[in-house]
């Protein structure tokens, strides 16, 4: 069995992005979003903070569904592309009889 298939079978396939390898631009966007949330929380009372937490959790949950769908669609597209390439493999073979 191939190394990737073994890793996949064992549940050790790492598909989450590595946050330590974020680009400078990505880190800046994340820091900006965090700072905005912190700034807003400082202006809210406890009930409003609770509502903000619920909103952030709901947005994160929706984002997870979106990310899962993109992953599945991307994986499927990659598999379809492989099938298309394999389908034309005979065009590259010199079959001498």
JSON list of C-alpha atoms in Angstrom, two decimals, residues 28-73:
[
{"chain": "A", "resi": 28, "resn": "UNK", "atom": "CA", "xyz": [-2.07, 40.75, 9.11]},
{"chain": "A", "resi": 29, "resn": "UNK", "atom": "CA", "xyz": [-5.69, 39.94, 8.23]},
{"chain": "A", "resi": 30, "resn": "UNK", "atom": "CA", "xyz": [-6.02, 37.57, 11.20]},
{"chain": "A", "resi": 31, "resn": "UNK", "atom": "CA", "xyz": [-4.47, 40.09, 13.58]},
{"chain": "A", "resi": 32, "resn": "UNK", "atom": "CA", "xyz": [-6.75, 42.85, 12.28]},
{"chain": "A", "resi": 33, "resn": "UNK", "atom": "CA", "xyz": [-9.87, 40.71, 12.75]},
{"chain": "A", "resi": 34, "resn": "UNK", "atom": "CA", "xyz": [-8.78, 39.75, 16.29]},
{"chain": "A", "resi": 35, "resn": "UNK", "atom": "CA", "xyz": [-8.10, 43.40, 17.17]},
{"chain": "A", "resi": 36, "resn": "UNK", "atom": "CA", "xyz": [-11.51, 44.47, 15.87]},
{"chain": "A", "resi": 37, "resn": "UNK", "atom": "CA", "xyz": [-13.26, 41.83, 17.98]},
{"chain": "A", "resi": 38, "resn": "UNK", "atom": "CA", "xyz": [-11.25, 42.90, 21.04]},
{"chain": "A", "resi": 39, "resn": "UNK", "atom": "CA", "xyz": [-12.10, 46.55, 20.41]},
{"chain": "A", "resi": 40, "resn": "UNK", "atom": "CA", "xyz": [-15.80, 45.78, 20.05]},
{"chain": "A", "resi": 41, "resn": "UNK", "atom": "CA", "xyz": [-15.85, 43.57, 23.16]},
{"chain": "A", "resi": 42, "resn": "UNK", "atom": "CA", "xyz": [-14.39, 46.45, 25.18]},
{"chain": "A", "resi": 43, "resn": "UNK", "atom": "CA", "xyz": [-17.43, 48.56, 24.25]},
{"chain": "A", "resi": 44, "resn": "UNK", "atom": "CA", "xyz": [-20.09, 45.94, 24.99]},
{"chain": "A", "resi": 45, "resn": "UNK", "atom": "CA", "xyz": [-21.90, 44.99, 28.17]},
{"chain": "A", "resi": 46, "resn": "UNK", "atom": "CA", "xyz": [-21.97, 41.35, 29.27]},
{"chain": "A", "resi": 47, "resn": "UNK", "atom": "CA", "xyz": [-25.21, 40.47, 27.39]},
{"chain": "A", "resi": 48, "resn": "UNK", "atom": "CA", "xyz": [-23.86, 42.03, 24.22]},
{"chain": "A", "resi": 49, "resn": "UNK", "atom": "CA", "xyz": [-20.55, 40.19, 24.63]},
{"chain": "A", "resi": 50, "resn": "UNK", "atom": "CA", "xyz": [-22.46, 36.93, 24.92]},
{"chain": "A", "resi": 51, "resn": "UNK", "atom": "CA", "xyz": [-24.35, 37.74, 21.73]},
{"chain": "A", "resi": 52, "resn": "UNK", "atom": "CA", "xyz": [-21.08, 38.58, 19.97]},
{"chain": "A", "resi": 53, "resn": "UNK", "atom": "CA", "xyz": [-19.62, 35.23, 21.08]},
{"chain": "A", "resi": 54, "resn": "UNK", "atom": "CA", "xyz": [-22.67, 33.43, 19.69]},
{"chain": "A", "resi": 55, "resn": "UNK", "atom": "CA", "xyz": [-22.35, 35.29, 16.39]},
{"chain": "A", "resi": 56, "resn": "UNK", "atom": "CA", "xyz": [-18.65, 34.42, 16.10]},
{"chain": "A", "resi": 57, "resn": "UNK", "atom": "CA", "xyz": [-19.38, 30.75, 16.90]},
{"chain": "A", "resi": 58, "resn": "UNK", "atom": "CA", "xyz": [-22.18, 30.64, 14.31]},
{"chain": "A", "resi": 59, "resn": "UNK", "atom": "CA", "xyz": [-19.93, 32.20, 11.66]},
{"chain": "A", "resi": 60, "resn": "UNK", "atom": "CA", "xyz": [-17.15, 29.73, 12.49]},
{"chain": "A", "resi": 61, "resn": "UNK", "atom": "CA", "xyz": [-19.59, 26.81, 12.19]},
{"chain": "A", "resi": 62, "resn": "UNK", "atom": "CA", "xyz": [-20.81, 28.07, 8.83]},
{"chain": "A", "resi": 63, "resn": "UNK", "atom": "CA", "xyz": [-17.21, 28.49, 7.70]},
{"chain": "A", "resi": 64, "resn": "UNK", "atom": "CA", "xyz": [-16.48, 24.86, 8.62]},
{"chain": "A", "resi": 65, "resn": "UNK", "atom": "CA", "xyz": [-19.35, 23.62, 6.44]},
{"chain": "A", "resi": 66, "resn": "UNK", "atom": "CA", "xyz": [-18.11, 25.79, 3.57]},
{"chain": "A", "resi": 67, "resn": "UNK", "atom": "CA", "xyz": [-14.53, 24.55, 3.99]},
{"chain": "A", "resi": 68, "resn": "UNK", "atom": "CA", "xyz": [-15.67, 20.91, 4.07]},
{"chain": "A", "resi": 69, "resn": "UNK", "atom": "CA", "xyz": [-17.67, 21.40, 0.89]},
{"chain": "A", "resi": 70, "resn": "UNK", "atom": "CA", "xyz": [-14.72, 23.07, -0.86]},
{"chain": "A", "resi": 71, "resn": "UNK", "atom": "CA", "xyz": [-12.42, 20.25, 0.23]},
{"chain": "A", "resi": 72, "resn": "UNK", "atom": "CA", "xyz": [-14.77, 17.55, -1.09]},
{"chain": "A", "resi": 73, "resn": "UNK", "atom": "CA", "xyz": [-15.38, 19.40, -4.36]}
]
